[in-house]
CSV table of C-alpha atoms and ligand atoms in Angstrom, one decimal:
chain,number,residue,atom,x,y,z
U,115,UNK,CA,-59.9,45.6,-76.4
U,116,UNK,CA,-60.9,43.7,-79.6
U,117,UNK,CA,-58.4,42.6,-81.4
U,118,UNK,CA,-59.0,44.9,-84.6
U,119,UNK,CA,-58.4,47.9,-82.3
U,120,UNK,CA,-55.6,50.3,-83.2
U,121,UNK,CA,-53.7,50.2,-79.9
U,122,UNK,CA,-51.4,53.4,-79.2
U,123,UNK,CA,-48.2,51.5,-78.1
U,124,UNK,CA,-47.7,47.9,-78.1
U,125,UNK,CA,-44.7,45.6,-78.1
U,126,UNK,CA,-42.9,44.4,-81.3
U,127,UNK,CA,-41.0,41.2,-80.7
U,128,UNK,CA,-40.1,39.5,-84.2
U,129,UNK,CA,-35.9,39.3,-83.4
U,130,UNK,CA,-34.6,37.0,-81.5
U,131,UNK,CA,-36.6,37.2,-78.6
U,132,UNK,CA,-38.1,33.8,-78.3
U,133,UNK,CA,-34.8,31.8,-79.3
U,134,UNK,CA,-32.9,34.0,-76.2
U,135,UNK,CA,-35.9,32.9,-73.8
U,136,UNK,CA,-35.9,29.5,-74.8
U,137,UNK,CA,-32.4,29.6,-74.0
U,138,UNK,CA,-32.8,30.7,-70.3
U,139,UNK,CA,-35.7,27.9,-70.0
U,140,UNK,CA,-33.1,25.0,-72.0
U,141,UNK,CA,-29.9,26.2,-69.3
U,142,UNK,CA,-33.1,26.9,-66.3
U,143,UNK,CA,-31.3,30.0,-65.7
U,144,UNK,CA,-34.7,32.0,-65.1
U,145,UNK,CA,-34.1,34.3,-62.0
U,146,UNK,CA,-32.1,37.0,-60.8
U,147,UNK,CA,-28.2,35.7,-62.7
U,148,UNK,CA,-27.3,34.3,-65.3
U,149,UNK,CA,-25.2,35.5,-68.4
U,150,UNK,CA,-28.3,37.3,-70.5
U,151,UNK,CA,-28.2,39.8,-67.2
U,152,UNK,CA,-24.6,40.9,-67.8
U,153,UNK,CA,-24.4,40.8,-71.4
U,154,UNK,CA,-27.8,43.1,-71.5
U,155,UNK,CA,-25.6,45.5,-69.1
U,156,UNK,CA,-23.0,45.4,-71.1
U,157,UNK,CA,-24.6,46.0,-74.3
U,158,UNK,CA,-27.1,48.5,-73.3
U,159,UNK,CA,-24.1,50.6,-71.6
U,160,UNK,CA,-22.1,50.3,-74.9
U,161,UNK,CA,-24.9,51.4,-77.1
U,162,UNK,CA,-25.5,54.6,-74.9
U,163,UNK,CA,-22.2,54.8,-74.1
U,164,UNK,CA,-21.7,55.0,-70.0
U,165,UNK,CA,-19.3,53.0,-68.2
U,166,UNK,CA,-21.7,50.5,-67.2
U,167,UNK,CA,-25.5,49.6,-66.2
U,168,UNK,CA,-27.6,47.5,-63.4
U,169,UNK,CA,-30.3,46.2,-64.8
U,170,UNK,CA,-33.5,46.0,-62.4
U,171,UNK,CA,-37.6,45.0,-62.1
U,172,UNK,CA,-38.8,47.8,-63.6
U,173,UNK,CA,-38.6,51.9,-64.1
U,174,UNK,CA,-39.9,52.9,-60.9
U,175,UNK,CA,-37.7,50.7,-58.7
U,176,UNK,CA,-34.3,52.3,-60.7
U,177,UNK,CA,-35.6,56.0,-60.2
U,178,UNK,CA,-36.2,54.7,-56.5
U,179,UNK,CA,-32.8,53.3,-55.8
U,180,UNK,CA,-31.1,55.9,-58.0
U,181,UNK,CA,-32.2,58.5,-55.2
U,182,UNK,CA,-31.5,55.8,-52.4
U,183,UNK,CA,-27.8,55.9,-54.1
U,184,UNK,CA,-27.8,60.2,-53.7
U,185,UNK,CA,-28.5,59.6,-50.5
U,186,UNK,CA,-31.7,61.3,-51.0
U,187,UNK,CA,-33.9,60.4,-47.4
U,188,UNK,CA,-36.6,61.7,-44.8
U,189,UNK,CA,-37.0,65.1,-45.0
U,190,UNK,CA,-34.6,65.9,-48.0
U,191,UNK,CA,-36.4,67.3,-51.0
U,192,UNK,CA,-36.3,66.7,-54.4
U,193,UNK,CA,-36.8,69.0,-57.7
U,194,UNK,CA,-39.5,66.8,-60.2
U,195,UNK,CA,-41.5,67.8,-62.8
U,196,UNK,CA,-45.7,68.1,-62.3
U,197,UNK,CA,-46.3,67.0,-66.0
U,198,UNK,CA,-44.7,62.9,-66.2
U,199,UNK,CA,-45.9,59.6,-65.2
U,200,UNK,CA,-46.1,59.5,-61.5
U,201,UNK,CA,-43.7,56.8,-61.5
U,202,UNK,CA,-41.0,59.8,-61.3
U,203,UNK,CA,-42.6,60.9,-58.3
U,204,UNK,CA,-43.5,58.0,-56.4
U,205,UNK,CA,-39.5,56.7,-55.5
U,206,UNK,CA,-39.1,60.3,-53.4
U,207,UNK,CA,-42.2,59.4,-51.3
U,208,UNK,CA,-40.2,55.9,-51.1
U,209,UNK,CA,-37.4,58.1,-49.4
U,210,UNK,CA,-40.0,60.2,-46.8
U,211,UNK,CA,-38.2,63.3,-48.7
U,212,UNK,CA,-40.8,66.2,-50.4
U,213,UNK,CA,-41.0,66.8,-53.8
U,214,UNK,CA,-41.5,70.4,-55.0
U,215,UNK,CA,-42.9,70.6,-58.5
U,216,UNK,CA,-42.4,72.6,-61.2
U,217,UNK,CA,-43.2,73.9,-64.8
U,218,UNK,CA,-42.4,72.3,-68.3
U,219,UNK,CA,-41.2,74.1,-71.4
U,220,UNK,CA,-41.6,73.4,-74.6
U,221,UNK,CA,-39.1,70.3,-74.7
U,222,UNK,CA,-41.8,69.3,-71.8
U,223,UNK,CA,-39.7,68.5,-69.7
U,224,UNK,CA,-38.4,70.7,-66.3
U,225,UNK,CA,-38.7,74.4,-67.8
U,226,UNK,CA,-34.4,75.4,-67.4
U,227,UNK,CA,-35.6,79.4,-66.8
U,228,UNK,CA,-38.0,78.4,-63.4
U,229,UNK,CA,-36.0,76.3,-62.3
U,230,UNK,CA,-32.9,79.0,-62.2
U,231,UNK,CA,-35.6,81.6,-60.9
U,232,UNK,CA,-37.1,78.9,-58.0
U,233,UNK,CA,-33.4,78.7,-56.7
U,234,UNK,CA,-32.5,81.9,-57.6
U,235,UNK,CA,-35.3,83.6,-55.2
U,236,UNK,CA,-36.5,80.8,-53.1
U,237,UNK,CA,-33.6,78.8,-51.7
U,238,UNK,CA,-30.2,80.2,-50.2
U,239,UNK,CA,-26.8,78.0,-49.7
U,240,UNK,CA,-25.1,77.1,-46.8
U,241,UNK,CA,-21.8,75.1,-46.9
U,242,UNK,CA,-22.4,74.2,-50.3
U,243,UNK,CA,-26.1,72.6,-49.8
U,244,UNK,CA,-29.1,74.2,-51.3
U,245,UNK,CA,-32.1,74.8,-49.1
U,246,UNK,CA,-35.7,75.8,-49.7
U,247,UNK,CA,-36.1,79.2,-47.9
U,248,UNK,CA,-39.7,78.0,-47.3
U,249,UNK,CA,-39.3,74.6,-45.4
U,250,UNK,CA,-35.7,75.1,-44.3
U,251,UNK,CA,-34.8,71.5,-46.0
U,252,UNK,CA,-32.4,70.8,-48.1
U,253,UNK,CA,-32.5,69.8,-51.6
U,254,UNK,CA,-30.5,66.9,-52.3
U,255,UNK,CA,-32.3,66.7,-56.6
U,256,UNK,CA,-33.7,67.2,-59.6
U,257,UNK,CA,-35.5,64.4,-61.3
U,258,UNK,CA,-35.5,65.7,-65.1
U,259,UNK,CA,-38.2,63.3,-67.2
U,260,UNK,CA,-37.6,63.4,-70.9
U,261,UNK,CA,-41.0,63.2,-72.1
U,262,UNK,CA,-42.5,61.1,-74.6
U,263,UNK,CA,-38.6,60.8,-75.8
U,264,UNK,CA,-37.9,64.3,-76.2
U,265,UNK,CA,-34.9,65.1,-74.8
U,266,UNK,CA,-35.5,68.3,-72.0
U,267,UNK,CA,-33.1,71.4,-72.1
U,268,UNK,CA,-30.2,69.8,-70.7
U,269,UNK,CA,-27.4,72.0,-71.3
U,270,UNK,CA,-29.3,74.6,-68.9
U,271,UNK,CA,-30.7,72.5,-66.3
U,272,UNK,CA,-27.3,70.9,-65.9
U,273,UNK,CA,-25.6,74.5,-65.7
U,274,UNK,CA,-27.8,75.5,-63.1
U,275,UNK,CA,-27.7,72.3,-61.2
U,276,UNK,CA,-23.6,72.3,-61.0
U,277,UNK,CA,-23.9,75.9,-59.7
U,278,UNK,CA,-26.4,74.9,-56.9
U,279,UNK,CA,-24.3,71.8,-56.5
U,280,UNK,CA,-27.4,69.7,-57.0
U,281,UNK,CA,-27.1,66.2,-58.5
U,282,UNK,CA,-28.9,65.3,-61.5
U,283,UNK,CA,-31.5,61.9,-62.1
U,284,UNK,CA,-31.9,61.7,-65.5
U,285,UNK,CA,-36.0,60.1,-65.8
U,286,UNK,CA,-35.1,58.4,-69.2
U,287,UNK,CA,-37.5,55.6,-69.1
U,288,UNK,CA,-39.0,57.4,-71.9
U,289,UNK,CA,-36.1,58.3,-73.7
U,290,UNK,CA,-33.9,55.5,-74.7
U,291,UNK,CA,-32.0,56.6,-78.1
U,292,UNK,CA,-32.6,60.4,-78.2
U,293,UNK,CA,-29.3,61.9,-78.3
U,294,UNK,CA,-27.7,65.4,-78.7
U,295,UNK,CA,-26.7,65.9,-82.3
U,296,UNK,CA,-25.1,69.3,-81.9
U,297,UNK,CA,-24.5,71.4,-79.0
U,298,UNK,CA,-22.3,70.9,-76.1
U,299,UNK,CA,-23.9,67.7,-75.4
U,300,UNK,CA,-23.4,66.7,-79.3
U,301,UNK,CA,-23.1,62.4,-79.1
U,302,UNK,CA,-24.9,61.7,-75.7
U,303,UNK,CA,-27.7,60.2,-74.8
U,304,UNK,CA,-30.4,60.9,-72.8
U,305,UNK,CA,-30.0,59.3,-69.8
U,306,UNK,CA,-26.2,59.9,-69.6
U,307,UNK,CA,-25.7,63.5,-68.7
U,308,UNK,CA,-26.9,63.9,-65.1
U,309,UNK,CA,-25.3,61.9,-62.7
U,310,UNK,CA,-27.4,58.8,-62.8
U,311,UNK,CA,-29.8,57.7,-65.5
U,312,UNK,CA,-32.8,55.2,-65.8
U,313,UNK,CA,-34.9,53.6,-68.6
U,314,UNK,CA,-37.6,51.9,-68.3
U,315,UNK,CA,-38.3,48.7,-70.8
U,316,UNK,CA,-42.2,48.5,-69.8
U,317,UNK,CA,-44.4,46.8,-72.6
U,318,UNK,CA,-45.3,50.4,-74.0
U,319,UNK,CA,-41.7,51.7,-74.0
U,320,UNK,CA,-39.5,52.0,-77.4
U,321,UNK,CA,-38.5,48.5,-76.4
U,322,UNK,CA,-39.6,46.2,-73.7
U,323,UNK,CA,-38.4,43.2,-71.6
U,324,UNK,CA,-42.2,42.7,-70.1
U,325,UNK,CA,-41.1,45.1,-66.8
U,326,UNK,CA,-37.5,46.2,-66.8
U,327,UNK,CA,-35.6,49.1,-66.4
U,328,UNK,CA,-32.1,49.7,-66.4
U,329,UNK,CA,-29.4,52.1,-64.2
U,330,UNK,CA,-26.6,53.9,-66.0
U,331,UNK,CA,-23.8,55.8,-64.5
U,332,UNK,CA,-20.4,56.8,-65.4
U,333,UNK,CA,-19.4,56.6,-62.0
U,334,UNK,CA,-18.0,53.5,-60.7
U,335,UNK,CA,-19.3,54.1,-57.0
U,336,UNK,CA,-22.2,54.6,-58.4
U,337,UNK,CA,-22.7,51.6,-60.5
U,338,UNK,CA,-21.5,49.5,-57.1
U,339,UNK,CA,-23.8,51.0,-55.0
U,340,UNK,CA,-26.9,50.5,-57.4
U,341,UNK,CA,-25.9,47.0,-57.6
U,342,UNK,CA,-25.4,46.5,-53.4
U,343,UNK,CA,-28.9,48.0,-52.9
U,344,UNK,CA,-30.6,46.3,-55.7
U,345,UNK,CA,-29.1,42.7,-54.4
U,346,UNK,CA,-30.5,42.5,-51.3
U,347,UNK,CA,-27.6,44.8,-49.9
U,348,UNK,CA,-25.7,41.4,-48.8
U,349,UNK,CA,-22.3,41.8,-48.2
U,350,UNK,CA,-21.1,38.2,-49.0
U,351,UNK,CA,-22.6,35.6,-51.2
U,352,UNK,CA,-22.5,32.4,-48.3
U,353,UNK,CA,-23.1,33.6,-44.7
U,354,UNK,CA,-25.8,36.5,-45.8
U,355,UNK,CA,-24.3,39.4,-43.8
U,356,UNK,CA,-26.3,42.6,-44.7
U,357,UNK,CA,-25.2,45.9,-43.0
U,358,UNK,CA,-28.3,47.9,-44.6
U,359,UNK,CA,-31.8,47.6,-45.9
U,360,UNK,CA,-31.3,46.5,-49.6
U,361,UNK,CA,-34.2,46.1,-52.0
U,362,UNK,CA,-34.9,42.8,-53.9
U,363,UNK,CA,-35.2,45.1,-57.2
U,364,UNK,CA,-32.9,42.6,-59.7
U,365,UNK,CA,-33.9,41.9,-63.2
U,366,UNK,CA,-34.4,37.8,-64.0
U,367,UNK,CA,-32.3,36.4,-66.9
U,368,UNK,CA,-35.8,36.1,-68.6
U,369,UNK,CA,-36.3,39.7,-68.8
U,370,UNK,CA,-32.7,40.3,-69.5
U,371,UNK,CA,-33.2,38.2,-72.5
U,372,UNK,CA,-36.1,39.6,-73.6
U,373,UNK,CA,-34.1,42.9,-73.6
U,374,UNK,CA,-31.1,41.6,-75.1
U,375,UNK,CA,-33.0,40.4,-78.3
U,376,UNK,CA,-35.2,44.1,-78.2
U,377,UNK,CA,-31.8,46.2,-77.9
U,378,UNK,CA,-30.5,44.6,-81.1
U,379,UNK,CA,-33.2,46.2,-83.4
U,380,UNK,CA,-33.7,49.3,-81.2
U,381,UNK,CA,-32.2,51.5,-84.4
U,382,UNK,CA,-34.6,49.5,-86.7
U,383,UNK,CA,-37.5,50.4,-84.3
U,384,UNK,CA,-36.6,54.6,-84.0
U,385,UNK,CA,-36.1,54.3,-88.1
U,386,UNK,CA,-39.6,52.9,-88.1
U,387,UNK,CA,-41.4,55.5,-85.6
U,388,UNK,CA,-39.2,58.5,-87.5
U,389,UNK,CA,-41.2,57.4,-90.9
U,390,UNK,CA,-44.4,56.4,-89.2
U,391,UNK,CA,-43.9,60.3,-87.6
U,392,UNK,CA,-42.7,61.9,-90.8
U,393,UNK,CA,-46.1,60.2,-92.9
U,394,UNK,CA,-48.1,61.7,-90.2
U,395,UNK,CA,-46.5,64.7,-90.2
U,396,UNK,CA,-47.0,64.8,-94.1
U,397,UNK,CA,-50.3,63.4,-94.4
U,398,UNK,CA,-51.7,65.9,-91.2
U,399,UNK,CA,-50.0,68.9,-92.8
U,400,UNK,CA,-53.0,70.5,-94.3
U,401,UNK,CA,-55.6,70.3,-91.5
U,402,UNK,CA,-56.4,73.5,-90.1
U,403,UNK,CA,-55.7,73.5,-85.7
U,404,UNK,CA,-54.2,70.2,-85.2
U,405,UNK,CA,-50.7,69.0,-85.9
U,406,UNK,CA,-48.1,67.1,-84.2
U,407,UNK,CA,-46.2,68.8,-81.7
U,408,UNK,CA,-42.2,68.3,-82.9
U,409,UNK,CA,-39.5,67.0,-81.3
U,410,UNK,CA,-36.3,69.1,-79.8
U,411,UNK,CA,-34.4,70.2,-83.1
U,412,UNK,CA,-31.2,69.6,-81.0
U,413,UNK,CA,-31.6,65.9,-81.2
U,414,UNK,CA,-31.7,62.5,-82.9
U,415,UNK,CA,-34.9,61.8,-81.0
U,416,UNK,CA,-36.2,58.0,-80.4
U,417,UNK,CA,-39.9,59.5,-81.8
U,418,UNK,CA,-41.3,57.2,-79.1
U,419,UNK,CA,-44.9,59.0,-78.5
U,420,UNK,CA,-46.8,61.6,-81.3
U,421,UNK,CA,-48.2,64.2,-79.0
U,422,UNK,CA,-51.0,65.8,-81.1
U,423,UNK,CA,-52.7,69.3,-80.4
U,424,UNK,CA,-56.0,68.7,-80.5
U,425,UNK,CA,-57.1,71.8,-78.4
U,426,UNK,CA,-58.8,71.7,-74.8
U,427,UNK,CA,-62.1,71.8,-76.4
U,428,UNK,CA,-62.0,69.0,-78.2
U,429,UNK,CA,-59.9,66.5,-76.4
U,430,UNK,CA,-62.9,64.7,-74.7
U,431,UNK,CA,-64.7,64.7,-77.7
U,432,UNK,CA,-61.9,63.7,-80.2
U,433,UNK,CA,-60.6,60.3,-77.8
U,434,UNK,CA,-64.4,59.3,-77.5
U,435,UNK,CA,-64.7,59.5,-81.8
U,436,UNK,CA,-61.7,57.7,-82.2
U,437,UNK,CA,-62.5,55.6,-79.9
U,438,UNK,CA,-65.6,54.4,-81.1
U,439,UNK,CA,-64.2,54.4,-84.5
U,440,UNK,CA,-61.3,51.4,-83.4
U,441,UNK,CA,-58.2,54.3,-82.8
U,442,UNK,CA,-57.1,54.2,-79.4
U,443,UNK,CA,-55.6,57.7,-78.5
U,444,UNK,CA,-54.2,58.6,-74.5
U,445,UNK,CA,-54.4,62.3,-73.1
U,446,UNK,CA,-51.4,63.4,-71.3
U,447,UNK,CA,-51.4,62.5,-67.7
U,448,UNK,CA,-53.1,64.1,-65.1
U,449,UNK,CA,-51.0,66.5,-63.3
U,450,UNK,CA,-48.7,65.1,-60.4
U,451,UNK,CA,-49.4,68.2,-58.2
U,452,UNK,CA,-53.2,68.3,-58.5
U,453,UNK,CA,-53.1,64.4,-57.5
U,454,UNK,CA,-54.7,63.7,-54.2
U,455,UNK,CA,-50.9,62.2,-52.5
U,456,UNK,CA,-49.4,65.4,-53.3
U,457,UNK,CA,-52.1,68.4,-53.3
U,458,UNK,CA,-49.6,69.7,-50.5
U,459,UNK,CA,-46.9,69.6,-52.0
U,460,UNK,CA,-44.8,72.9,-52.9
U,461,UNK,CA,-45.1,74.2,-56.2
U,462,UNK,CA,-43.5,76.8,-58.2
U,463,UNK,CA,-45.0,79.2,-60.9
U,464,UNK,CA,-47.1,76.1,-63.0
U,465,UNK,CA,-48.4,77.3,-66.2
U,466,UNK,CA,-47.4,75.7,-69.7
U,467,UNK,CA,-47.6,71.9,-68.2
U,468,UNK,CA,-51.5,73.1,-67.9
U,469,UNK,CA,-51.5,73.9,-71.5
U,470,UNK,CA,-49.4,70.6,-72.6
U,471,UNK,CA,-51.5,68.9,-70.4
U,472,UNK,CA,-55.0,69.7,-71.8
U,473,UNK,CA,-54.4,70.0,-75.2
U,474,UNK,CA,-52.8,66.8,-76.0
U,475,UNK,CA,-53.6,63.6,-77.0
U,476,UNK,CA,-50.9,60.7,-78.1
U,477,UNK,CA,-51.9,58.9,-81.3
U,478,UNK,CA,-50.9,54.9,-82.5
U,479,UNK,CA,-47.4,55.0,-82.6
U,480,UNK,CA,-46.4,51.1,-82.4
U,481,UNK,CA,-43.3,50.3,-84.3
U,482,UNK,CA,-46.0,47.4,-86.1
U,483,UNK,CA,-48.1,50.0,-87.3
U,484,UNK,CA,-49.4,49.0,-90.8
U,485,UNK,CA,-49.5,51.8,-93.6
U,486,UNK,CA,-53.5,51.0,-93.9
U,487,UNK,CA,-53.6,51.6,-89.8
U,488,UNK,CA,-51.8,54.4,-90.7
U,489,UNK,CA,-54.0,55.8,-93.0
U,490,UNK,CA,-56.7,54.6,-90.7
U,491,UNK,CA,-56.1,57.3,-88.2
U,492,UNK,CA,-55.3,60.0,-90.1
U,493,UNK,CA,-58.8,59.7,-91.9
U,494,UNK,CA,-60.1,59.2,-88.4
U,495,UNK,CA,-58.5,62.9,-87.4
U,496,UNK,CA,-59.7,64.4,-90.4
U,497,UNK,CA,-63.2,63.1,-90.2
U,498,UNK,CA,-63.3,64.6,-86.8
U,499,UNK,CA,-62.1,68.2,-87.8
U,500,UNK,CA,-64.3,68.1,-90.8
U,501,UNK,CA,-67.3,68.0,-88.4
F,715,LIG,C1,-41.9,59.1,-67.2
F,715,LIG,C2,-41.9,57.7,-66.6
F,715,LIG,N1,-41.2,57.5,-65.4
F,715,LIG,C3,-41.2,56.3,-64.8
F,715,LIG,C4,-41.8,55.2,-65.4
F,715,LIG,C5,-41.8,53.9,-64.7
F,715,LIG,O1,-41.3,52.9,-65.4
F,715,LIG,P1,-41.8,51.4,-65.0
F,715,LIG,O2,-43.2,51.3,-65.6
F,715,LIG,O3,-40.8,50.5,-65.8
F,715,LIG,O4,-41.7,51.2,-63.6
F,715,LIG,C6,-42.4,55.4,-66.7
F,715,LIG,C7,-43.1,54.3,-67.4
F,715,LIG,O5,-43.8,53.5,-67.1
F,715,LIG,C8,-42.5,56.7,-67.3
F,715,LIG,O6,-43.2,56.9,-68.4
């Protein structure tokens, strides 16, 4: 990409991040300890407020060993969404357990009312485990994504999950600093209200560490056993006595320092993408059938990603204009159900996550964006529906 491109979503690393790196290189504490790991724990659990956090490689590999922690495994299935990053999928593949995929809402994320219905008329209980009336299998999860940072209708899909005794995996890779600001849930994050949560600090995310992700829990079990299982599983430090299959899935102090100096302006950086959202929002307001799709009222949302409705007829069309004209835009992924690993797979009643799906695209969103790159892609938009 030439360098004058407008990308979508690109890292912004102006705070400290260079002086903490050089730091690991100076001490040569560059792999998987050293004191940037704990203190990016212990930060990042204080600023969402859980009672701690295991930091690890990436997104995927937290989502993976969060299920490996539920005990999710062969033959289990799990609850996911059909419109996220198939990174949310992936991990129960990991586990040789099925996903069954359902609908979005309007939040995007796993539509509450389905999901009550799916379990309402589909599955039955038996000693206090759900199972799928179709496959006979239990259902040991429900991987909620909150897309784009918009935090999904937790207060429902939690209700439902405690009645059908089904633990929760918060998919908050997206989502770090949306929170509930009235409600039930008023004060917590996303990420920190099903049983286990995961971010994801991948170079497009709100903030990045290169590839990093984080596990956050309020459950000290839970915590420990993310740890054991992201270490190697090795029971003691000097003989190497393992009693399981662990995964090598721990962050390096280089990452951790990286995300250390990124957490420390990660209120500067959702300011920033609330007034680069806001001028959009303002500046879009007269055009006749697009506009920005908004954000749960409910919440303090991190504004990561700007879904625009373009409208299914002009999506193709619209990324190849702005394309040529230096704005890089990003339709919404493909569908996780109609992908060729899981074209098997059980779904249940999939409708709005077909609209979502084909009428969005994401617009430059980068914390760096200038005010004249700004203005760049709204005249870009406009140009377009003035054809
Ligand atoms: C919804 C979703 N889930 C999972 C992931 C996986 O995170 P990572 O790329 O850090 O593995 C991402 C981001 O890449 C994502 O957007």
């Amino acid at each position: 990409m030439s360098s004058d491109i407008i990308p979508l979503s690109v890292p912004n690393l102006q705070g400290n991040e260079l002086k903490y790196v050089q730091e690991t290189i100076q001490q040569e504490w560059v792999s998987t300890a050293g004191t940037f790991i704990s203190d990016f724990e212990r930060e990042l659990a204080g600023y969402v407020g859980t009672q701690g956090a295991v930091a690890v490689q990436n997104g995927t590999s937290g989502l993976h060993t969060a299920l490996e922690v539920l005990g999710v495994e062969k033959n289990d299935e799990v609850i996911v969404p059909t419109m996220t990053f198939i990174a949310a999928v992936n991990p129960v593949s990991y586990c040789d357990a099925h996903p069954i995929f359902m609908d979005c809402d309007d939040t995007f994320g796993l539509d509450a009312v389905k999901l009550q219905r799916f379990l309402d008329n589909e599955c039955y209980m038996e000693s206090g485990q759900v199972y799928n009336m179709r496959t006979g299998r239990p259902i040991k999860a429900i991987v909620v994504v909150h897309i784009f940072g918009n935090m999904s209708n937790m207060p429902s899909i939690m209700e439902i999950a405690d009645n059908y005794n089904i633990s929760v995996i918060e998919d908050a890779t997206e989502a770090l600093g949306t929170y509930y600001t009235s409600g039930g849930f008023k004060g917590a994050f996303a990420g920190t209200i099903g049983t286990i949560g995961v971010y994801s600090f991948n170079g497009n995310k709100i903030m990045t560490t290169g590839g990093g992700g984080m596990i956050v829990s309020d459950q000290s079990s839970i915590l420990e056993r993310a740890r054991y299982l992201t270490t190697q599983a090795k029971n003691d430090g000097l003989y190497y006595t393992h009693d399981e299959v662990g995964y090598n899935y721990r962050m390096t102090n280089v990452q951790a320092a990286l995300g250390l100096a990124q957490l420390e302006q990660i209120e500067k950086f959702i300011h920033t993408k609330r007034e680069n959202f806001n001028k959009y929002l303002e500046k879009l307001n007269n055009l006749p059938d697009v506009h920005l799709l908004p954000f749960n009222d409910q919440t303090r949302p991190n504004y990561w990603f700007y879904p625009l409705w373009i409208g299914e007829e002009n999506r193709e069309d619209f990324i190849e204009f702005a394309n040529n004209r230096s704005v890089q835009t990003r339709p919404v992924w493909s569908l996780i159900h109609e992908q060729k690993p899981y074209q098997k797979a059980q779904t249940y009643q999939i409708e709005q996550a077909f609209k979502y799906q084909r009428n969005i695209v994401n617009i430059p969103c980068s914390t760096n964006l200038t005010s004249d790159q700004l203005d760049k892609v709204v005249d870009v938009i406009t140009q377009f529906v003035a054809k």
